Tab-separated table of C-alpha atoms and ligand atoms in Angstrom:
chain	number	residue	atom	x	y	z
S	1	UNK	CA	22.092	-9.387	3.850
S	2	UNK	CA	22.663	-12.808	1.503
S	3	UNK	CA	22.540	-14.724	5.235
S	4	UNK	CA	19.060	-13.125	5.497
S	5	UNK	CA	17.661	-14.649	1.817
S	6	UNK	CA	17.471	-18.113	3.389
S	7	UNK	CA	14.437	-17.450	4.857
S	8	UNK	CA	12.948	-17.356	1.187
S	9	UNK	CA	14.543	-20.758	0.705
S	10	UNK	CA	13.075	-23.897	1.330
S	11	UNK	CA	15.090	-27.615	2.355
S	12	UNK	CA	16.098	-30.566	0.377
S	13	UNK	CA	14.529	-33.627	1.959
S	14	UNK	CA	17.746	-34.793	3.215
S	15	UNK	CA	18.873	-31.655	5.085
S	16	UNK	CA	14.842	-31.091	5.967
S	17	UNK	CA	14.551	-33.277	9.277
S	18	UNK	CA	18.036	-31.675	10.507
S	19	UNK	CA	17.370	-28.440	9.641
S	20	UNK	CA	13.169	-28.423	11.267
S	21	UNK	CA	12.619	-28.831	14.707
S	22	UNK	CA	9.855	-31.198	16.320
S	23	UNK	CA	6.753	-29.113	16.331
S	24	UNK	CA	4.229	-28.081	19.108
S	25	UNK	CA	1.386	-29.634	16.718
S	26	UNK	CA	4.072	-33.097	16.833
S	27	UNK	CA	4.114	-32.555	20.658
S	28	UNK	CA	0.105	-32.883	20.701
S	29	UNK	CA	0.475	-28.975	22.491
S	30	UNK	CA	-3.330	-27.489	21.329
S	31	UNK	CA	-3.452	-25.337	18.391
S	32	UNK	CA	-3.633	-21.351	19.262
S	33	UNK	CA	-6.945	-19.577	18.497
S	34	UNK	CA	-7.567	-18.534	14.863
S	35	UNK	CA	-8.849	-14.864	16.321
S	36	UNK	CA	-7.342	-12.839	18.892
S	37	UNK	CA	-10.287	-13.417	22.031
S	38	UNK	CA	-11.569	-9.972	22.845
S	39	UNK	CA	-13.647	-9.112	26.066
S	40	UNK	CA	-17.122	-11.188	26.157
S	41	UNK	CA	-19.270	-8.240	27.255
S	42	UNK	CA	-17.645	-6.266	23.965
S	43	UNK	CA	-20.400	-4.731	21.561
S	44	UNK	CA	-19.985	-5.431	18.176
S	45	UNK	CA	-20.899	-3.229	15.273
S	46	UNK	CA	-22.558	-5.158	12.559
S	47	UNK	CA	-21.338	-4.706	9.270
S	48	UNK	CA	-22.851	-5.541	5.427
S	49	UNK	CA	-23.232	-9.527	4.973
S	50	UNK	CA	-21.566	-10.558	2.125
S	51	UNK	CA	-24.935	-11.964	0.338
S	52	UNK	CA	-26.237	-8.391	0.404
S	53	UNK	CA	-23.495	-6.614	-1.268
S	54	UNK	CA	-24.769	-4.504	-4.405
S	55	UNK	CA	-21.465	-3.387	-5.314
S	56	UNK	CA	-17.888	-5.438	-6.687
S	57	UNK	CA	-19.331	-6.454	-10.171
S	58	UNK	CA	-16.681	-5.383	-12.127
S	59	UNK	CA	-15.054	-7.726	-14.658
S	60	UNK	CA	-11.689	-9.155	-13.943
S	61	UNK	CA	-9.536	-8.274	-16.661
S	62	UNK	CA	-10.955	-4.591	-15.489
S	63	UNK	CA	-9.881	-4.897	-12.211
S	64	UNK	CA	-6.231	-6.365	-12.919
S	65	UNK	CA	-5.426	-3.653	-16.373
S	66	UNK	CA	-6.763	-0.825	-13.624
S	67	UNK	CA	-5.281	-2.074	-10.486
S	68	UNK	CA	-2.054	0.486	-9.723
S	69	UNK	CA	-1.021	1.899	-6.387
S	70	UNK	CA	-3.177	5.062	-5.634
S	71	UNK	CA	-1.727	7.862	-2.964
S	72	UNK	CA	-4.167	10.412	-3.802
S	73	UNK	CA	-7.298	10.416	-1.542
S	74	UNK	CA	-10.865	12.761	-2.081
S	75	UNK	CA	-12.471	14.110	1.149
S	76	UNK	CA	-15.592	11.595	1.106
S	77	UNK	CA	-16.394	9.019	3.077
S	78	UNK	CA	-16.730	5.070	2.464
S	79	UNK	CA	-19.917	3.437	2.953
S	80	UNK	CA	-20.252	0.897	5.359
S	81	UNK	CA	-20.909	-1.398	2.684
S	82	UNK	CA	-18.015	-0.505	0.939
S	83	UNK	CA	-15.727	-1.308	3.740
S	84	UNK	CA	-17.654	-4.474	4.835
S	85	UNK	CA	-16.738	-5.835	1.130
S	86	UNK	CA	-13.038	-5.154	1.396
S	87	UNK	CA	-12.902	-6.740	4.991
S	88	UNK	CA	-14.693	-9.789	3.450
S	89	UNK	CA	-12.526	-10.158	0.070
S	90	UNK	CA	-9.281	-9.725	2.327
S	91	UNK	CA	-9.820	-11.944	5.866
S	92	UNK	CA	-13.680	-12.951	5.306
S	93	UNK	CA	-14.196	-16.197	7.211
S	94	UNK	CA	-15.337	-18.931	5.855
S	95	UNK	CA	-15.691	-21.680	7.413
S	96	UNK	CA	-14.199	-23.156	10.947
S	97	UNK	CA	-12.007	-26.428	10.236
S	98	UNK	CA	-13.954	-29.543	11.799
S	99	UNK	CA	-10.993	-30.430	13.193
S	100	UNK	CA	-9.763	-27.068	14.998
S	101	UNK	CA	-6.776	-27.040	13.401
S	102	UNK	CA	-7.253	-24.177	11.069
S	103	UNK	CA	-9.690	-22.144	9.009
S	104	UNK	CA	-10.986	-21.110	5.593
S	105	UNK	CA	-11.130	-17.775	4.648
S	106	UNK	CA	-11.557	-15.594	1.224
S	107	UNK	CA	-7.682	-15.840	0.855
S	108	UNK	CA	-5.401	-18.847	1.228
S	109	UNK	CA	-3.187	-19.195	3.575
S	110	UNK	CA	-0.775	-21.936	4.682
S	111	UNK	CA	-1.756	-24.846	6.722
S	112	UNK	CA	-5.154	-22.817	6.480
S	113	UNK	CA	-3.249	-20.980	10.220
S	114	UNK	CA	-4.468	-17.631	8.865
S	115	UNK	CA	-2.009	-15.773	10.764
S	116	UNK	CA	-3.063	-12.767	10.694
S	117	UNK	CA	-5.686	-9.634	12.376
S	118	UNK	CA	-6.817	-7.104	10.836
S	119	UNK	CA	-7.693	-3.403	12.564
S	120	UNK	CA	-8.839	-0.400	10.922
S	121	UNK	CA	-7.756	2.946	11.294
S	122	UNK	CA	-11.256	5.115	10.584
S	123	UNK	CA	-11.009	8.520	9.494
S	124	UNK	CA	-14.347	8.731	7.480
S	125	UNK	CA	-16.818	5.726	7.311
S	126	UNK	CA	-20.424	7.035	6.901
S	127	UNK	CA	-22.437	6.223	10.420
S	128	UNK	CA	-18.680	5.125	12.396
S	129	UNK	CA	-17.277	7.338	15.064
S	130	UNK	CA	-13.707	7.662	13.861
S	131	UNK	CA	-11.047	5.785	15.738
S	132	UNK	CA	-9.305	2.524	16.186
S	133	UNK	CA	-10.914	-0.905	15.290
S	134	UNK	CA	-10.714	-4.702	14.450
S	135	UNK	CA	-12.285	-6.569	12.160
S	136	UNK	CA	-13.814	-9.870	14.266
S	137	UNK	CA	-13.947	-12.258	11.411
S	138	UNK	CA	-15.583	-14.510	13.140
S	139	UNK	CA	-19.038	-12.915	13.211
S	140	UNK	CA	-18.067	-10.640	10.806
S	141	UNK	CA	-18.185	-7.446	12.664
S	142	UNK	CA	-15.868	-4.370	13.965
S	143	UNK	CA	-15.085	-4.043	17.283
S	144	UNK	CA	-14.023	-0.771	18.520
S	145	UNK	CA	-10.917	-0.013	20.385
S	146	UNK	CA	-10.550	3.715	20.875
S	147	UNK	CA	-9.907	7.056	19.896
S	148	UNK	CA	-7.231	8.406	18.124
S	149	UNK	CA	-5.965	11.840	18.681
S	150	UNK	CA	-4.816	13.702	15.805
S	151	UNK	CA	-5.061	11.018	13.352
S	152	UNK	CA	-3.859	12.648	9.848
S	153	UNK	CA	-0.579	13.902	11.815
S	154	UNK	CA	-0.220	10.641	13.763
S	155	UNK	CA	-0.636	8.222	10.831
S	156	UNK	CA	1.257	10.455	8.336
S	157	UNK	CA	4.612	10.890	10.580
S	158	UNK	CA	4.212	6.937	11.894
S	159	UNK	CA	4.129	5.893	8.261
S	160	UNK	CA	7.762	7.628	7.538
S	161	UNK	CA	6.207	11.255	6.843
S	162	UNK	CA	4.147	10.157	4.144
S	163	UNK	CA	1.417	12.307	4.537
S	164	UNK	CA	-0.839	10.685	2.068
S	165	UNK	CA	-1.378	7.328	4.433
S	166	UNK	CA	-3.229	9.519	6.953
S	167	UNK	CA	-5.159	11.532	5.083
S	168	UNK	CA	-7.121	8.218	3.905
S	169	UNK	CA	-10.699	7.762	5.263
S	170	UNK	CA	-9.678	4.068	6.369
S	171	UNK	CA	-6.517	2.714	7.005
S	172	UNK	CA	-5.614	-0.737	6.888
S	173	UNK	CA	-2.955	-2.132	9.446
S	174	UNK	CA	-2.567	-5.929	9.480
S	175	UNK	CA	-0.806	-7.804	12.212
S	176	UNK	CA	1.140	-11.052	12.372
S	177	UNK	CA	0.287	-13.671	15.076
S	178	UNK	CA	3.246	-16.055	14.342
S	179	UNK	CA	2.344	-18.875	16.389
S	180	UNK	CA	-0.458	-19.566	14.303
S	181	UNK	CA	1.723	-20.896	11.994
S	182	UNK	CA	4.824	-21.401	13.886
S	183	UNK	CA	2.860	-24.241	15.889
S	184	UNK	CA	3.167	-26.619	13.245
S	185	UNK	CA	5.682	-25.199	10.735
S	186	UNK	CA	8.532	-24.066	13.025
S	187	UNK	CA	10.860	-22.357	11.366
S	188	UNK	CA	9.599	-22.351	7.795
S	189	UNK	CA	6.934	-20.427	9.112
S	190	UNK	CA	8.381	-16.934	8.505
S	191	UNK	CA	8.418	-17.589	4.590
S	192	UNK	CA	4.765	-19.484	4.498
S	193	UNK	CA	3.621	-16.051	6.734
S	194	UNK	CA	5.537	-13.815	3.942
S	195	UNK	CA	3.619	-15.537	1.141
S	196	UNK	CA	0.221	-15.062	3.099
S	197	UNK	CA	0.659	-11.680	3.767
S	198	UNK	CA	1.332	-10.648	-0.123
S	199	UNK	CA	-2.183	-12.594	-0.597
S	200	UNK	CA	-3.926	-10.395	1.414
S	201	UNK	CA	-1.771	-7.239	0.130
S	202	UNK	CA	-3.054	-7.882	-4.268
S	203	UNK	CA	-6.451	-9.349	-2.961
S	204	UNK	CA	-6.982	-5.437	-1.104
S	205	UNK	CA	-5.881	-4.158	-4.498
S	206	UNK	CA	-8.042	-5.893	-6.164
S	207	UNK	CA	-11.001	-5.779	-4.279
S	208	UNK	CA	-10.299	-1.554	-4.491
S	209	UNK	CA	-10.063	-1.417	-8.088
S	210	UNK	CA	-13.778	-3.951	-8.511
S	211	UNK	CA	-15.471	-0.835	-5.830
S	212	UNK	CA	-13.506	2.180	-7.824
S	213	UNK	CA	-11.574	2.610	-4.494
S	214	UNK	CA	-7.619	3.385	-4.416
S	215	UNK	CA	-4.957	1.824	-2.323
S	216	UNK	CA	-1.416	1.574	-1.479
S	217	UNK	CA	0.898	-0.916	0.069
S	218	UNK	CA	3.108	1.078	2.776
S	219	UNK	CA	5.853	-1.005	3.870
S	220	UNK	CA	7.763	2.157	6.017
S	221	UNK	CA	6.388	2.336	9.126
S	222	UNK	CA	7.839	3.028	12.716
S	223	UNK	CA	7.354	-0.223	13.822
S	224	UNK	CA	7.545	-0.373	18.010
S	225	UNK	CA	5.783	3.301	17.576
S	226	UNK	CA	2.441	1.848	15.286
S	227	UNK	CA	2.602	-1.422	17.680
S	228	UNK	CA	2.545	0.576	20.363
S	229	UNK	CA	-0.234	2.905	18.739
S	230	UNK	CA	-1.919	-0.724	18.637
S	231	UNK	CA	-1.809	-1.810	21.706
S	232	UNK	CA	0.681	-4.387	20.347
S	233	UNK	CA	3.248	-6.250	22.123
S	234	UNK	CA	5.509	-6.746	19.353
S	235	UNK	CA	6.924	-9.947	19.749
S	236	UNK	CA	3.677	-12.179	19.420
S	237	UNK	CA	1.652	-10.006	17.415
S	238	UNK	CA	2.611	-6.626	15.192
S	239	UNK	CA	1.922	-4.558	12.015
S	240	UNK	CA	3.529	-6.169	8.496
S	241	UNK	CA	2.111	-4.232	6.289
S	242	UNK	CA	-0.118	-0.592	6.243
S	243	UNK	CA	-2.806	0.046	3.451
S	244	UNK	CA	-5.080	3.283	3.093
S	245	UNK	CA	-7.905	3.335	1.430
S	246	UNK	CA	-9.434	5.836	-0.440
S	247	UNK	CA	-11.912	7.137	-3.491
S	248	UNK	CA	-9.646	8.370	-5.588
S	249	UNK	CA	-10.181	11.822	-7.953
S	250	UNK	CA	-10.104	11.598	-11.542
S	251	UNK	CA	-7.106	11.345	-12.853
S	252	UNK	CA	-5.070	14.074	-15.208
S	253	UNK	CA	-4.457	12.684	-18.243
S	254	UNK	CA	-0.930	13.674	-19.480
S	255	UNK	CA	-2.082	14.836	-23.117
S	256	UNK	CA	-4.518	17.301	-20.567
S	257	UNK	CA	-1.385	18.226	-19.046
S	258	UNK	CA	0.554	19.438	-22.710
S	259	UNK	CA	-0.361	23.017	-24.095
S	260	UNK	CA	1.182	22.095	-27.615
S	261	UNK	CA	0.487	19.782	-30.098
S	262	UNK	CA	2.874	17.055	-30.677
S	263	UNK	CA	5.744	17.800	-32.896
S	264	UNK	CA	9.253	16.147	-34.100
S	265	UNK	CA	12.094	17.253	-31.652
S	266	UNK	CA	15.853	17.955	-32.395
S	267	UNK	CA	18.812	17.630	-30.384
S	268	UNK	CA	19.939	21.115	-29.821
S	269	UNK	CA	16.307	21.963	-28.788
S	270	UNK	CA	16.571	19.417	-26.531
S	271	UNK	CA	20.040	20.826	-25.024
S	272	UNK	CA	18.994	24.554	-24.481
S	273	UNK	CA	16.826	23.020	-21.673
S	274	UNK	CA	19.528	21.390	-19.359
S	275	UNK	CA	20.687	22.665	-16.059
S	276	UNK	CA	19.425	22.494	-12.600
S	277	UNK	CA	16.309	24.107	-11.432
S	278	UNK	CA	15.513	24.848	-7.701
S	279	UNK	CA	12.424	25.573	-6.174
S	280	UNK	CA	12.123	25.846	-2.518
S	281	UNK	CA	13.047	22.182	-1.769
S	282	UNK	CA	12.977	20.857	-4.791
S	283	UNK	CA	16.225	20.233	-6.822
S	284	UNK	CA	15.538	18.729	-10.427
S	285	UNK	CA	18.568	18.208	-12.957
S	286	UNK	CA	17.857	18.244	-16.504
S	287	UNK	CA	20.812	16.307	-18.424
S	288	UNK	CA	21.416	15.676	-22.012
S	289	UNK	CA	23.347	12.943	-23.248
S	290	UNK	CA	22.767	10.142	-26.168
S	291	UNK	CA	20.502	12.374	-27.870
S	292	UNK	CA	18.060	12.095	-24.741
S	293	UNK	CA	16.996	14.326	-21.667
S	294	UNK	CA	17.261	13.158	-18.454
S	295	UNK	CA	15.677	14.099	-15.053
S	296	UNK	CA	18.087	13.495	-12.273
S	297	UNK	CA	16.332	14.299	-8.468
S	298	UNK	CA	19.049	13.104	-5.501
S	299	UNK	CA	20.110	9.787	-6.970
S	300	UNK	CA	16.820	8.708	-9.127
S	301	UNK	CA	17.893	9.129	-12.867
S	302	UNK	CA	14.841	8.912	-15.176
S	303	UNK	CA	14.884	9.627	-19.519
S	304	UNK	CA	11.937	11.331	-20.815
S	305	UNK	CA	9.903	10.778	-23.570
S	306	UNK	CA	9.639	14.765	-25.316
S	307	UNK	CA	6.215	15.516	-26.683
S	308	UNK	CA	7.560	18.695	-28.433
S	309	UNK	CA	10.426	20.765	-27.545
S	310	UNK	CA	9.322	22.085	-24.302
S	311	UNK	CA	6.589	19.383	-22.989
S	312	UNK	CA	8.355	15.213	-21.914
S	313	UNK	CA	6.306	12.550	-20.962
S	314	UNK	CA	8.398	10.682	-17.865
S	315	UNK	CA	7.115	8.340	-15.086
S	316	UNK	CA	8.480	9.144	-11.799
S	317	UNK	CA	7.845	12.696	-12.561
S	318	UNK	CA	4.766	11.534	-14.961
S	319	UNK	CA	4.952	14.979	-17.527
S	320	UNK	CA	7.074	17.784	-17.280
S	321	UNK	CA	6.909	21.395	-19.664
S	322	UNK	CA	9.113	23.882	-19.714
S	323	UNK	CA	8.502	27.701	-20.145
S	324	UNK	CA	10.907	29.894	-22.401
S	325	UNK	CA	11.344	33.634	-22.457
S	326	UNK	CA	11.160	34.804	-25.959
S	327	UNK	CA	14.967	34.691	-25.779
S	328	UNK	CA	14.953	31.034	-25.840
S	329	UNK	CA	15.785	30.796	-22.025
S	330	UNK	CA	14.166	28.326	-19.470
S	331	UNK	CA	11.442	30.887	-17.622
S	332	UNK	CA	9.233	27.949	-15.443
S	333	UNK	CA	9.533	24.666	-15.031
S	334	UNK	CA	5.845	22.806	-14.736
S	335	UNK	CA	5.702	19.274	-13.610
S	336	UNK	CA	3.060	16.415	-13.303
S	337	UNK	CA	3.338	14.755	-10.478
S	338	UNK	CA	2.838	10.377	-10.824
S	339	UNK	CA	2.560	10.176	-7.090
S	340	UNK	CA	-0.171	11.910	-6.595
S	341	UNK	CA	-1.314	13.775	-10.141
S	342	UNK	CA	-0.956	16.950	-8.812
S	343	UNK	CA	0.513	19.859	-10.674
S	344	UNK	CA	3.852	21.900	-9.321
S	345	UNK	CA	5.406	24.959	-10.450
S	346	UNK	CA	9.477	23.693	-9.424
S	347	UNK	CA	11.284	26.718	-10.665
S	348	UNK	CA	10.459	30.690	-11.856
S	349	UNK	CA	13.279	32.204	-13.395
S	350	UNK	CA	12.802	35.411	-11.371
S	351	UNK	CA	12.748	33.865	-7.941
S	352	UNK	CA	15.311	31.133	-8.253
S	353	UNK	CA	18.355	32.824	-10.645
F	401	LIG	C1	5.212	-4.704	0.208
F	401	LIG	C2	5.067	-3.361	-0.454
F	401	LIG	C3	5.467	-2.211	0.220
F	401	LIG	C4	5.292	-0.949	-0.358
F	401	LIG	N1	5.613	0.183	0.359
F	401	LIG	C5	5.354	1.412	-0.168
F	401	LIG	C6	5.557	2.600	0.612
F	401	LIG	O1	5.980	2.564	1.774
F	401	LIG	N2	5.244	3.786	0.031
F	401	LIG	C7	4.752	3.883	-1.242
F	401	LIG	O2	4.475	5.004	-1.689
F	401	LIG	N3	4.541	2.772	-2.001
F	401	LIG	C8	4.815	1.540	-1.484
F	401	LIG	N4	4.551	0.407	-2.223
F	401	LIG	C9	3.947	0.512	-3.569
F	401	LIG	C10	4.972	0.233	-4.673
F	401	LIG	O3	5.834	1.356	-4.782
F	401	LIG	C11	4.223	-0.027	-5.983
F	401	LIG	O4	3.471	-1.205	-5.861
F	401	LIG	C12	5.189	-0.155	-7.150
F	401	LIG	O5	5.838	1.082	-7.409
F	401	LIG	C13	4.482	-0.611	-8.419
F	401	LIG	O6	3.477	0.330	-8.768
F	401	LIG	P1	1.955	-0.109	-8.939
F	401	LIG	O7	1.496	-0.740	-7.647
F	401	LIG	O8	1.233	1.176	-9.237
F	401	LIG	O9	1.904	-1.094	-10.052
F	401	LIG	C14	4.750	-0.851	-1.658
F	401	LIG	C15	4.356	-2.022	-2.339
F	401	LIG	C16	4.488	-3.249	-1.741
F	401	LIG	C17	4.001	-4.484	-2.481
């Protein structure tokens, strides 16, 4: 593991020369293309020009106090628009070096190599068959690759069972094309392609949150399985990083969530509610100890914040309220999802005791 942090590190000048190896760009070898060719009788589906768009006008300090990962997904569909804006605020092209040796796009990137394509996973796109596409920066269009069987059950198991990815009307799979950068940075390469890729990651976030759109980073995928899903070879080009993209549903506010109002709490209150409460799957331990509750699911270990005597405000598990007989005894336990903001009954007395 520590032998693998190096690649974060950069060289001292004196160890630099010994350390990097002549380049391909020092060997006056031609630069690689700055967009994956594609066949020349392909059609290409125009998309919104960036001078048209309507939408994106939020303010800034909106966009970065909103901006949070969203997993929860509603049924409609993205405008083309919509998804025209967050293919131009993530790879948008900008401009074609004079010299050939690179490009400008809406995001940095090192050595301006832009190592990176973009395809699209499209579930629900108002006036797109769904299916597999890429984004051809160059004229700023889709090109469409094929059909995807199955998609929500494909995506969702090839994302590490996390359903929520493929339930997304557009997901976002960007691929590495290391040579871009490799051909004149060698080895440090790998770290300048790391850096790149977390540009295009916040500027996806951010260009969600301006259009009221949700989105997710998903770093657990099957990689040769998505590659493959591709059409990828996996050595010069594969997936580093997932993202659906969603609307989002209004979100439950935790106060909505509490039945009582808010009162002081005391300790032996606070201790008639700990043990461990089962629900089909779900295990939850409630602990006491420093004068504090404690939620313990598998190894994850979070305090909560208690509301009343029954009703905790948490984060992992985001609210969480307790039902008692009139004997004082734990009846339900109600939680509030953060994931997701759904609602979950994870134990009933007369099922699980
Ligand atoms: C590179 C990267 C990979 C991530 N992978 C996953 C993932 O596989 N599944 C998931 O639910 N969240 C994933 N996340 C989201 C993080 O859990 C999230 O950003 C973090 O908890 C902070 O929450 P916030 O984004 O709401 O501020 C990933 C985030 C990043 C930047």
């Amino acid at each position: 593991m520590k032998e693998n942090r190096k690649f974060l590190q950069f060289f001292d000048n004196e160890d630099y020369e010994k350390e990097v190896p002549e380049s391909d760009e020092q060997k006056k070898i031609p630069p690689p293309p700055f967009e994956r060719p594609y066949p020349k009788d392909a059609i290409l589906i125009d998309l919104v020009s960036p001078e048209d768009f309507k939408i994106g006008k939020t303010p800034l300090l909106n966009i970065v106090n909103n901006r949070k990962s969203r997993r929860k997904y509603t049924d409609d569909l993205l405008t083309l628009e919509e998804l025209s804006f967050l293919l131009w605020c993530t790879q948008g092209l900008k401009k074609e070096l004079k010299s050939g040796l690179g490009v400008r796009r809406t995001v940095p990137s090192s050595g301006a190599k832009s190592p990176f394509e973009t395809y699209l996973v499209i579930n629900r796109v108002k006036g797109l068959d769904p299916g597999l596409y890429r984004y051809i920066s160059f004229s700023h269009k889709l090109l469409f690759i094929k059909e995807i069987k199955d998609v929500e059950k494909t995506i969702g198991e090839l994302s590490y069972n996390q359903k929520f990815v493929g339930k997304a009307p557009v997901i976002f799979y960007w691929t590495a094309v290391p040579y871009r950068t490799e051909w004149r940075y060698t080895v440090l390469a790998h770290k300048f392609i790391a850096i790149d890729l977390g540009l295009l990651c916040q500027s996806l976030y951010m260009a969600c949150e301006a259009i009221k759109l949700g989105t997710c980073a998903i770093g657990y995928y099957e990689q040769n399985k998505v590659d493959k899903l591709l059409e990828l070879d996996t050595k010069d080009e594969f997936v580093v990083l997932v993202h659906p993209v969603g609307k989002y549903p209004k979100e439950k506010k935790v106060t909505e969530f509490f039945k009582n109002p808010q009162a002081k709490v005391k300790s032996e209150d606070l201790s008639k509610l700990v043990g461990t409460y089962t629900k089909d799957k779900s295990v939850v331990e409630i602990i006491f100890k420093e004068d504090q509750l404690f939620a313990k699911i598998g190894d994850y270990e979070e305090p909560f914040t208690p509301y009343n005597e029954t009703e905790f405000e948490g984060e992992y598990l985001k609210a969480v309220r307790f039902i008692l007989s009139s004997d004082g005894k734990v009846e339900k336990v109600i939680i509030l999802n953060s994931h997701d903001d759904t609602t979950e009954l994870i134990y009933q007395e007369s099922e699980s005791s």
